[in-house]
Amino acid sequence: MTTTRGNLTGTPVLVVGAGIMGAGIAQVAAQAGHAVLLYDMRDGAAVEAKAKLAASLQALVAKGKLTADAVAQALARIEPIGQLQAAAGAGLVVEAIVEQLEAKRALFRQLEGIVAADCVLATNTSSISVTAIANGLEHPGRLVGMHFFNPVPVMKLVEVVSGLQTEPAVAQAIFELSRSWGKTPVHAKSTPGFIVNRIARPFYAETLALLLEQAAAPQVLDACLKGAGFRMGPCELIDLIGHDTNFAVTQSVYEANFYDKRFVPSLVQREMVAGGLLGRKSGRGFYRYPEGVPALPASSAAPLAGVRELVVHGEGALADAFAQAAGTAAAAVGVVPTRERDSRWTGLSIDGARLVMTDGRCAQALAAEMGAIEVAVFDRPVQWPMAPGSTLAYAVAPGAGSAWQTQAAAWLAALGFSPVQVTDAPGLVVARTVAMLINEAADAVLQGVCTPEGADAAMKLGLNYPAGPFEWLTRWSVPGVIAVLEALDAHYRGERYRVSPWLRRQPGAVAAA
Ligand code: NAD
């Protein structure tokens, strides 16, 4: 039985559910040359979906992106059907119906009575266990997750999700078919959130945690993460997705993980959902619409004050870049910087005041350890080189004088950043978010959900991240990431920031513990 499931080239495809996802999947399959049958339980829905698809493809012809011929051929391959029985000859079913376990199970059980025994059954579920959907089927080994992203014709990623009973040959056949449809498939194990929806949780959660403790305004946090290369900040992205949808995914991952505190949803978001502040679609979320994200006040850094002694601390690419930028700025104030490469921290010492790149600890903790008052901590530029003038968060130790606060910002501006002050939260904004994304990805790899390469591809293609979590890890360091997580853990206490055993197992990790 497994042999005939190995090759799906040119097989007739049945798409069930003619909503947003089903229509997109039908389009992609038809454009790849498959005969496509489109079925929806709502009368007329499949016909309407095809008509809508025709209109959107014609618009692409008008823009010169597709030829009229190619569109006519693709549309001719899509046949809306009113009865599932008409799909007996399908070699592949892709299900994109309502996100309910019982509805999906019932549909696949019904389909087993219609299609041949070697027909592959794929589900586009975004959150339900593939293992659970297959339970009760006559041939559970032929059911696999084929998780597309919205909009299907545009997004390259397909998570190929194997449940406990999925035959490897079936997963491989879907993997290869996805590739032949122009997609980038990534294998995943059926666990809550699969790859993308699981690893992405901290992107939202860390910002929501910072909002809860009033560390900064939404537009400040968004600007910091955009400074790190993310196309959208978490707040504007949640407003776009809809707080109800984003909250539901977070809740489902939390519940599915037996209420692991690591995934605990946010009070900030629950209140917004309860109040109907759902984002763009309701006219108000973190921001008001149509206005959108308010601009940050223009950064007006004070000029650098005269300096007697400037020392650049640390080694590595970032410290080198700081040394170069600081050297240029120092010349203007008549001082030649020296370098302390074997320092335990990275940053600048300016007449004894310390401007320290975060290692996860607050400025207050650093000030206590250093026995200094004039201490400021700044966020890690994870995506280096940053675009000139990118927003970067900094915080100042309590008790530091106002002159130092002004000079800390002036020196960050001299290093090429657009500094924004936030409260003295551990790991500031970007360092804690990226450390947690890496940590979550590390746990996913630990649990066999995906490979590091799979995680990187999934996050870049599924969510347009500027880099994959393991790419960030390579540019940063295992001890550096562990240090940030441990500082967060020490500060907040609890399960949320526990370090993945996968990270602890990496070469060089023990030195940091
Ligand atoms: P949708 O509401 O736009 O479309 C669902 C369609 O399925 C509707 O037309 C409905 O009439 C039909 N339907 C419902 N029950 C049916 C049944 N038993 N038999 C036949 N047709 C039935 O939903 P969508 O956004 O296209 O999502 C479909 C699936 O794809 C869900 O499992 C969802 O979790 C998943 N998904 C959605 C997205 C997304 O961004 N929308 C992304 C990835 C995966």
Coordinates of C-alpha atoms and ligand atoms in Angstrom, one line a residue:
M1 CA 0.0 0.0 0.0
T2 CA 2.8 2.4 0.7
T3 CA 4.4 2.1 -2.7
T4 CA 1.6 3.8 -4.7
R5 CA 1.6 6.7 -2.2
G6 CA 5.1 7.5 -3.0
N7 CA 4.6 9.6 -6.0
L8 CA 1.8 12.3 -6.3
T9 CA 3.0 13.9 -9.5
G10 CA 0.1 14.8 -11.7
T11 CA -2.4 13.1 -9.4
P12 CA -6.0 14.5 -9.3
V13 CA -6.4 16.6 -6.1
L14 CA -9.6 17.0 -4.1
V15 CA -9.6 20.2 -2.0
V16 CA -12.3 20.2 0.7
G17 CA -13.3 23.6 2.1
A18 CA -13.4 26.5 -0.4
G19 CA -12.6 29.2 2.1
I20 CA -9.5 31.4 2.2
M21 CA -7.1 28.5 2.4
G22 CA -8.9 26.0 0.3
A23 CA -9.2 28.4 -2.6
G24 CA -5.5 29.2 -2.4
I25 CA -4.6 25.6 -2.3
A26 CA -6.8 24.8 -5.3
Q27 CA -5.1 27.7 -7.2
V28 CA -1.6 26.5 -6.4
A29 CA -2.4 22.8 -7.3
A30 CA -4.1 23.8 -10.6
Q31 CA -1.2 26.1 -11.5
A32 CA 1.1 23.1 -10.9
G33 CA -0.9 21.2 -13.5
H34 CA -3.2 19.0 -11.3
A35 CA -6.8 18.4 -12.1
V36 CA -8.5 19.9 -9.0
L37 CA -11.9 19.1 -7.6
L38 CA -13.2 21.7 -5.1
Y39 CA -15.9 20.9 -2.6
D40 CA -17.5 22.8 0.2
M41 CA -20.4 21.8 2.4
R42 CA -22.1 25.1 1.8
D43 CA -24.1 25.1 -1.4
G44 CA -22.6 27.3 -4.0
A45 CA -19.4 28.1 -2.0
A46 CA -17.1 26.2 -4.3
V47 CA -18.5 27.8 -7.4
E48 CA -18.2 31.3 -5.8
A49 CA -14.6 30.5 -4.7
K50 CA -13.7 29.6 -8.3
A51 CA -15.3 32.8 -9.6
K52 CA -13.4 34.9 -7.0
L53 CA -10.2 33.1 -8.0
A54 CA -10.9 33.8 -11.7
A55 CA -11.3 37.5 -10.9
S56 CA -8.0 37.7 -8.9
L57 CA -6.1 35.8 -11.5
Q58 CA -7.5 38.1 -14.3
A59 CA -6.2 41.0 -12.2
L60 CA -2.7 39.5 -12.3
V61 CA -3.0 39.1 -16.1
A62 CA -3.9 42.8 -16.3
K63 CA -0.8 43.6 -14.3
G64 CA 1.3 41.5 -16.6
K65 CA 2.2 39.0 -13.9
L66 CA 0.5 36.0 -15.5
T67 CA -0.4 35.2 -19.1
A68 CA -4.1 34.9 -20.1
D69 CA -3.3 31.5 -21.4
A70 CA -1.8 30.3 -18.2
V71 CA -4.8 31.6 -16.2
A72 CA -7.3 30.0 -18.6
Q73 CA -5.5 26.6 -18.3
A74 CA -5.3 26.8 -14.5
L75 CA -9.0 27.7 -14.2
A76 CA -10.0 25.0 -16.6
R77 CA -8.4 22.5 -14.3
I78 CA -10.5 23.5 -11.3
E79 CA -13.9 21.8 -11.1
P80 CA -16.3 22.7 -8.3
I81 CA -18.3 19.6 -7.2
G82 CA -21.5 19.4 -5.3
Q83 CA -21.0 15.8 -3.9
L84 CA -17.9 14.2 -2.4
Q85 CA -18.7 11.0 -4.3
A86 CA -17.6 12.8 -7.5
A87 CA -14.0 12.7 -6.1
A88 CA -13.6 8.9 -6.1
G89 CA -10.6 9.2 -8.5
A90 CA -8.6 11.6 -6.4
G91 CA -5.0 10.6 -5.5
L92 CA -4.7 13.3 -2.9
V93 CA -7.2 15.1 -0.7
V94 CA -6.2 18.4 1.0
E95 CA -8.7 19.3 3.7
A96 CA -9.2 23.0 4.6
I97 CA -12.5 23.0 6.5
V98 CA -13.4 24.4 9.8
E99 CA -10.8 24.0 12.6
Q100 CA -12.7 21.4 14.6
L101 CA -11.4 18.0 15.4
E102 CA -14.7 16.2 15.2
A103 CA -15.6 17.8 11.8
K104 CA -12.2 16.8 10.4
R105 CA -12.4 13.3 11.7
A106 CA -15.9 12.8 10.3
L107 CA -14.9 14.1 6.9
F108 CA -11.8 11.8 6.6
R109 CA -13.9 8.8 7.8
Q110 CA -16.4 9.6 5.1
L111 CA -13.7 10.1 2.5
E112 CA -12.2 6.7 3.3
G113 CA -15.5 5.2 1.9
I114 CA -15.1 7.2 -1.3
V115 CA -11.5 7.4 -2.4
A116 CA -9.1 4.5 -3.2
A117 CA -7.0 3.0 -0.4
D118 CA -3.8 4.5 -1.8
C119 CA -5.2 8.1 -1.8
V120 CA -3.1 10.3 0.5
L121 CA -5.2 12.4 3.0
A122 CA -3.7 15.7 4.0
T123 CA -5.0 18.2 6.5
N124 CA -4.2 21.9 6.6
T125 CA -5.0 22.2 10.3
S126 CA -3.0 24.9 12.0
S127 CA -3.5 23.7 15.6
I128 CA -5.1 20.3 15.9
S129 CA -3.0 17.2 16.5
V130 CA -2.5 15.2 13.2
T131 CA -2.3 12.1 15.3
A132 CA -5.8 12.8 16.8
I133 CA -7.3 13.5 13.3
A134 CA -6.0 10.1 12.1
N135 CA -7.5 8.2 15.1
G136 CA -10.3 6.0 14.0
L137 CA -9.3 5.9 10.3
E138 CA -9.1 2.6 8.5
H139 CA -5.6 3.6 7.2
P140 CA -4.3 6.2 9.6
G141 CA -0.8 5.9 8.1
R142 CA -1.9 7.9 5.0
L143 CA -3.0 11.0 6.9
V144 CA -0.5 13.8 7.1
G145 CA -0.4 17.5 7.9
M146 CA 0.1 19.8 4.9
H147 CA 0.2 23.2 6.7
F148 CA 0.1 26.1 4.2
F149 CA 0.4 29.7 5.3
N150 CA -1.9 32.6 4.3
P151 CA -2.0 33.8 1.5
V152 CA -1.2 30.4 0.0
P153 CA -0.1 31.5 -3.5
V154 CA 2.4 33.9 -1.9
M155 CA 3.8 32.1 1.2
K156 CA 6.5 29.6 0.4
L157 CA 6.4 27.6 3.6
V158 CA 4.6 24.2 4.0
E159 CA 5.0 22.4 7.3
V160 CA 4.7 18.7 6.5
V161 CA 3.4 17.4 9.8
S162 CA 3.7 13.7 10.8
G163 CA 1.5 12.2 13.4
L164 CA 2.4 9.1 15.4
Q165 CA 1.0 6.8 12.7
T166 CA 1.9 8.8 9.5
E167 CA 3.9 6.6 7.2
P168 CA 7.3 8.2 6.4
A169 CA 6.7 7.6 2.7
V170 CA 3.5 9.6 2.8
A171 CA 5.2 12.5 4.6
Q172 CA 8.0 12.3 2.0
A173 CA 5.5 12.3 -0.9
I174 CA 3.9 15.4 0.4
F175 CA 7.3 17.0 1.0
E176 CA 8.3 16.4 -2.6
L177 CA 4.9 17.4 -4.0
S178 CA 5.1 20.7 -2.1
R179 CA 8.5 21.3 -3.6
S180 CA 7.1 20.7 -7.1
W181 CA 4.4 23.3 -6.3
G182 CA 7.1 25.8 -5.8
K183 CA 7.0 25.7 -2.0
T184 CA 9.7 25.1 0.6
P185 CA 8.5 22.2 2.7
V186 CA 9.8 21.5 6.2
H187 CA 9.2 18.3 8.1
A188 CA 7.6 18.7 11.5
K189 CA 6.3 16.4 14.2
S190 CA 2.7 16.8 15.4
T191 CA 3.1 18.8 18.6
P192 CA 1.2 21.9 19.7
G193 CA 1.8 24.8 17.2
F194 CA 4.0 22.6 15.0
I195 CA 7.1 24.8 14.2
V196 CA 6.1 28.3 13.4
N197 CA 3.2 28.9 15.7
R198 CA 5.2 27.4 18.6
I199 CA 8.5 29.1 18.1
A200 CA 6.9 32.5 17.4
R201 CA 5.1 32.6 20.8
P202 CA 7.8 34.6 22.6
F203 CA 7.8 37.3 19.9
Y204 CA 4.4 38.3 21.1
A205 CA 4.8 37.1 24.7
E206 CA 7.9 39.2 25.6
T207 CA 6.4 42.4 24.3
L208 CA 3.1 41.7 26.2
A209 CA 5.2 41.0 29.3
L210 CA 7.0 44.3 28.9
L211 CA 3.7 46.1 28.4
L212 CA 2.3 44.5 31.5
E213 CA 5.1 46.0 33.6
Q214 CA 4.8 49.3 31.7
A215 CA 8.4 49.1 30.4
A216 CA 7.6 51.1 27.3
A217 CA 4.8 52.2 25.0
P218 CA 3.7 49.8 22.2
Q219 CA 5.2 52.0 19.5
V220 CA 8.6 52.0 21.3
L221 CA 8.7 48.2 21.5
D222 CA 7.6 47.9 17.9
A223 CA 10.4 50.4 16.9
C224 CA 13.0 48.4 18.8
L225 CA 12.1 45.1 17.1
K226 CA 11.9 46.7 13.7
G227 CA 15.3 48.1 14.4
A228 CA 16.4 44.4 14.8
G229 CA 15.2 43.7 11.3
F230 CA 11.6 42.4 11.9
R231 CA 9.3 43.7 9.2
M232 CA 6.6 44.6 11.8
G233 CA 6.7 45.0 15.5
P234 CA 4.7 42.6 17.7
C235 CA 2.0 45.2 18.5
E236 CA 1.3 46.2 15.0
L237 CA 1.5 42.5 13.9
I238 CA -1.0 41.4 16.6
D239 CA -3.3 44.3 15.5
L240 CA -3.1 43.0 12.0
I241 CA -3.7 39.3 12.9
G242 CA -6.5 40.3 15.3
H243 CA -6.1 40.0 19.1
D244 CA -8.8 37.3 19.2
T245 CA -7.0 35.1 16.8
N246 CA -3.6 35.7 18.3
F247 CA -4.9 35.1 21.8
A248 CA -6.7 31.9 20.7
V249 CA -3.5 30.5 19.3
T250 CA -1.5 31.4 22.4
Q251 CA -4.2 29.8 24.6
S252 CA -4.3 26.6 22.5
V253 CA -0.5 26.2 22.7
Y254 CA -0.7 26.9 26.4
E255 CA -3.5 24.4 27.0
A256 CA -2.0 21.7 24.7
N257 CA 1.2 22.0 26.8
F258 CA -0.6 21.1 30.0
Y259 CA -0.6 24.7 31.1
D260 CA 3.2 25.0 31.0
K261 CA 3.9 28.5 32.4
R262 CA 6.3 29.1 29.6
F263 CA 3.3 29.7 27.3
V264 CA 1.0 31.5 29.7
P265 CA -1.2 34.0 27.8
S266 CA -1.1 37.7 28.8
L267 CA -3.5 39.6 31.0
V268 CA -2.9 42.6 28.7
Q269 CA -4.2 40.8 25.8
R270 CA -7.1 39.1 27.5
E271 CA -8.4 42.5 28.6
M272 CA -8.2 43.8 25.1
V273 CA -10.0 40.8 23.7
A274 CA -12.7 41.1 26.4
G275 CA -13.2 44.7 25.5
G276 CA -13.4 44.1 21.7
L277 CA -10.2 46.0 21.0
L278 CA -9.2 43.4 18.4
G279 CA -6.9 45.5 16.2
R280 CA -7.4 46.7 12.7
K281 CA -10.6 44.9 12.1
S282 CA -12.4 46.6 15.1
G283 CA -10.7 50.0 14.5
R284 CA -8.7 49.9 17.7
G285 CA -6.1 47.6 19.2
F286 CA -2.8 48.8 20.5
Y287 CA -3.2 51.5 18.0
R288 CA -6.2 53.3 16.5
Y289 CA -7.1 52.8 12.8
P290 CA -6.9 53.9 10.1
E291 CA -4.2 56.1 11.7
G292 CA -2.0 53.1 12.7
V293 CA 1.3 53.3 14.6
P294 CA 2.1 56.8 15.8
A295 CA 5.6 58.1 15.0
L296 CA 8.1 58.2 17.7
P297 CA 9.2 61.7 18.7
A298 CA 12.3 62.5 16.6
S299 CA 15.4 61.5 18.4
S300 CA 17.4 64.6 19.4
A301 CA 20.5 63.4 21.1
A302 CA 22.5 66.0 23.0
P303 CA 26.0 66.7 21.7
L304 CA 28.8 64.6 23.3
A305 CA 30.4 66.4 26.3
G306 CA 34.1 66.7 26.7
V307 CA 35.8 63.4 27.8
R308 CA 39.1 62.7 29.5
E309 CA 39.2 58.9 29.1
L310 CA 37.3 56.6 26.8
V311 CA 37.7 52.8 26.9
V312 CA 36.1 50.3 24.5
H313 CA 35.4 47.0 26.3
G314 CA 35.0 43.6 24.9
E315 CA 36.0 41.6 21.9
G316 CA 34.3 40.3 18.8
A317 CA 32.6 41.8 15.8
L318 CA 30.2 44.1 17.8
A319 CA 33.0 45.4 20.1
D320 CA 35.1 46.1 17.0
A321 CA 32.3 48.0 15.4
F322 CA 31.7 50.0 18.6
A323 CA 35.4 50.7 18.8
Q324 CA 35.4 52.1 15.2
A325 CA 32.3 54.2 15.7
A326 CA 33.5 55.4 19.1
G327 CA 36.9 56.3 17.7
T328 CA 35.3 58.6 15.1
A329 CA 33.1 60.2 17.7
A330 CA 35.9 60.5 20.3
A331 CA 38.1 62.4 17.8
A332 CA 35.4 65.2 17.7
V333 CA 35.7 65.6 21.5
G334 CA 39.5 65.4 21.5
V335 CA 40.2 61.9 23.0
V336 CA 41.7 58.7 21.7
P337 CA 39.9 55.6 22.9
T338 CA 41.8 52.7 24.4
R339 CA 40.6 49.1 24.2
E340 CA 40.2 46.5 26.9
R341 CA 39.6 43.3 25.0
D342 CA 39.5 40.9 28.0
S343 CA 36.9 42.9 29.8
R344 CA 33.9 40.9 31.1
W345 CA 31.5 43.1 29.4
T346 CA 31.1 44.9 26.0
G347 CA 30.5 48.6 25.7
L348 CA 32.1 51.9 26.6
S349 CA 33.6 53.3 29.7
I350 CA 33.4 57.1 29.6
D351 CA 35.3 58.8 32.4
G352 CA 34.3 55.9 34.6
A353 CA 30.6 55.9 33.6
R354 CA 29.6 52.6 32.0
L355 CA 27.6 52.1 28.9
V356 CA 27.1 48.3 28.8
M357 CA 25.6 46.0 26.2
T358 CA 23.1 43.8 27.9
D359 CA 24.1 40.4 29.2
G360 CA 20.5 40.0 30.5
R361 CA 21.0 41.8 33.8
C362 CA 19.4 45.1 34.6
A363 CA 21.4 48.3 34.8
Q364 CA 20.7 48.3 38.6
A365 CA 22.3 44.8 39.0
L366 CA 25.3 45.8 36.9
A367 CA 25.7 49.0 38.8
A368 CA 25.8 47.1 42.1
E369 CA 28.3 44.6 40.7
M370 CA 30.5 47.3 39.2
G371 CA 30.3 49.5 42.3
A372 CA 29.4 52.4 40.1
I373 CA 26.4 54.7 39.9
E374 CA 26.6 56.1 36.4
V375 CA 25.7 52.9 34.5
A376 CA 23.4 52.4 31.5
V377 CA 22.6 49.2 29.7
F378 CA 21.7 49.0 26.0
D379 CA 20.1 46.4 23.9
R380 CA 21.9 43.8 21.8
P381 CA 22.0 44.6 18.1
V382 CA 21.2 41.0 17.0
Q383 CA 21.0 41.8 13.4
W384 CA 24.3 43.4 12.6
P385 CA 25.1 45.6 10.8
M386 CA 21.9 47.5 11.7
A387 CA 20.5 50.1 9.3
P388 CA 21.9 53.5 10.4
G389 CA 19.7 55.2 12.9
S390 CA 17.8 52.0 13.9
T391 CA 16.0 52.2 17.2
L392 CA 17.8 50.7 20.1
A393 CA 16.6 50.5 23.7
Y394 CA 18.6 51.5 26.7
A395 CA 17.9 51.8 30.4
V396 CA 19.8 53.7 33.1
A397 CA 20.5 52.5 36.7
P398 CA 18.4 54.1 39.4
G399 CA 20.3 56.9 41.0
A400 CA 22.3 57.8 37.9
G401 CA 22.5 61.6 37.4
S402 CA 20.5 63.3 34.6
A403 CA 23.8 64.4 32.9
W404 CA 24.8 60.7 32.5
Q405 CA 21.3 59.8 31.2
T406 CA 21.8 62.4 28.5
Q407 CA 25.3 61.4 27.7
A408 CA 24.4 57.7 27.6
A409 CA 21.9 58.5 24.8
A410 CA 24.4 60.8 23.1
W411 CA 27.0 58.0 23.0
L412 CA 24.5 55.5 21.6
A413 CA 23.6 58.0 18.9
A414 CA 27.4 58.4 18.2
L415 CA 27.5 54.6 17.8
G416 CA 24.9 55.0 15.0
F417 CA 21.7 54.1 16.9
S418 CA 18.5 56.0 17.5
P419 CA 18.3 55.4 21.3
V420 CA 15.0 55.1 23.2
Q421 CA 14.8 54.9 26.9
V422 CA 12.8 52.1 28.5
T423 CA 12.5 51.0 32.1
D424 CA 15.3 48.9 33.5
A425 CA 13.9 45.5 32.5
P426 CA 16.2 42.5 32.3
G427 CA 17.3 41.7 28.7
L428 CA 15.7 45.0 27.6
V429 CA 13.6 44.4 24.4
V430 CA 15.4 42.6 21.6
A431 CA 17.9 40.6 23.6
R432 CA 15.2 39.0 25.7
T433 CA 12.9 38.4 22.7
V434 CA 15.5 36.8 20.5
A435 CA 17.0 34.7 23.4
M436 CA 13.5 33.4 24.0
L437 CA 12.9 32.6 20.3
I438 CA 16.2 30.7 20.3
N439 CA 15.3 28.9 23.5
E440 CA 11.9 27.8 22.1
A441 CA 13.5 26.7 18.8
A442 CA 16.1 24.8 20.9
D443 CA 13.3 23.0 22.8
A444 CA 11.5 22.1 19.5
V445 CA 14.8 20.5 18.2
L446 CA 15.3 18.8 21.5
Q447 CA 11.8 17.2 21.2
G448 CA 12.4 16.2 17.6
V449 CA 9.8 18.6 16.2
C450 CA 12.2 19.9 13.6
T451 CA 15.8 20.3 12.7
P452 CA 17.7 23.5 13.3
E453 CA 17.7 24.1 9.5
G454 CA 14.0 23.4 9.4
A455 CA 13.3 25.9 12.2
D456 CA 15.4 28.6 10.5
A457 CA 13.6 28.0 7.1
A458 CA 10.2 27.9 8.8
M459 CA 10.6 31.2 10.7
K460 CA 12.0 33.0 7.7
L461 CA 9.5 31.8 5.2
G462 CA 6.4 31.4 7.5
L463 CA 6.8 34.8 9.3
N464 CA 9.4 36.7 7.3
Y465 CA 11.8 36.8 10.2
P466 CA 15.0 38.5 9.3
A467 CA 17.0 35.4 10.4
G468 CA 16.3 32.0 11.8
P469 CA 16.7 31.3 15.5
F470 CA 19.8 29.1 14.9
E471 CA 21.3 31.8 12.6
W472 CA 21.0 34.3 15.5
L473 CA 22.5 31.8 17.8
T474 CA 25.5 31.3 15.6
R475 CA 26.1 35.1 15.4
W476 CA 25.5 35.5 19.1
S477 CA 26.9 32.7 21.4
V478 CA 25.4 29.8 23.4
P479 CA 26.8 31.2 26.7
G480 CA 25.5 34.7 25.8
V481 CA 22.0 33.4 25.2
I482 CA 22.0 31.3 28.3
A483 CA 23.2 34.3 30.3
V484 CA 20.3 36.4 29.2
L485 CA 17.8 33.5 30.0
E486 CA 19.3 33.0 33.4
A487 CA 19.2 36.7 34.2
L488 CA 15.5 36.7 33.2
D489 CA 14.9 33.6 35.3
A490 CA 16.7 35.0 38.3
H491 CA 14.7 38.3 38.0
Y492 CA 11.2 36.9 37.5
R493 CA 11.4 33.4 39.1
G494 CA 9.2 30.8 37.6
E495 CA 9.0 28.4 34.7
R496 CA 8.9 30.9 31.8
Y497 CA 12.6 31.5 31.3
R498 CA 14.0 28.0 32.0
V499 CA 16.9 27.2 29.7
S500 CA 16.4 24.5 27.1
P501 CA 18.5 21.4 27.8
W502 CA 19.4 21.5 24.1
L503 CA 21.3 24.8 24.7
R504 CA 23.0 23.4 27.9
R505 CA 24.2 20.5 25.9
Q506 CA 26.0 22.6 23.3
P507 CA 29.8 22.9 23.4
G508 CA 30.9 25.8 25.6
A509 CA 27.5 26.1 27.3
V510 CA 28.7 24.8 30.7
A511 CA 31.2 27.7 31.2
A512 CA 28.2 30.1 31.4
A513 CA 26.3 28.1 34.0
Ligands
NAD1 P1 -12.6 29.5 6.1 O1 -13.7 29.7 7.2 O2 -12.3 30.7 5.2 O3 -13.1 28.3 5.2 C1 -13.6 27.1 5.6 C2 -14.5 26.5 4.6 O4 -14.8 25.2 4.9 C3 -15.8 27.3 4.6 O5 -16.1 27.6 3.2 C4 -16.9 26.2 5.1 O6 -18.1 26.3 4.5 C5 -16.2 24.9 4.7 N1 -16.5 23.8 5.6 C6 -16.7 23.8 6.9 N2 -16.9 22.6 7.4 C7 -17.0 21.8 6.3 C8 -17.1 20.4 6.1 N3 -17.4 19.6 7.1 N4 -17.1 19.9 4.8 C9 -16.8 20.7 3.8 N5 -16.6 22.1 3.9 C10 -16.7 22.6 5.1 O7 -11.4 28.9 6.9 P2 -9.8 29.0 6.4 O8 -9.2 30.2 7.0 O9 -9.7 28.7 5.0 O10 -9.2 27.8 7.3 C11 -9.4 26.4 6.9 C12 -8.4 25.5 7.6 O11 -7.1 26.0 7.3 C13 -8.6 25.5 9.1 O12 -8.3 24.2 9.6 C14 -7.5 26.5 9.6 O13 -7.1 26.3 10.9 C15 -6.4 26.3 8.6 N6 -5.5 27.4 8.3 C16 -5.9 28.6 8.2 C17 -5.0 29.7 8.0 C18 -5.5 31.1 7.9 O14 -4.6 32.0 8.0 N7 -6.7 31.4 7.6 C19 -3.6 29.4 7.9 C20 -3.2 28.0 8.0 C21 -4.2 27.0 8.2

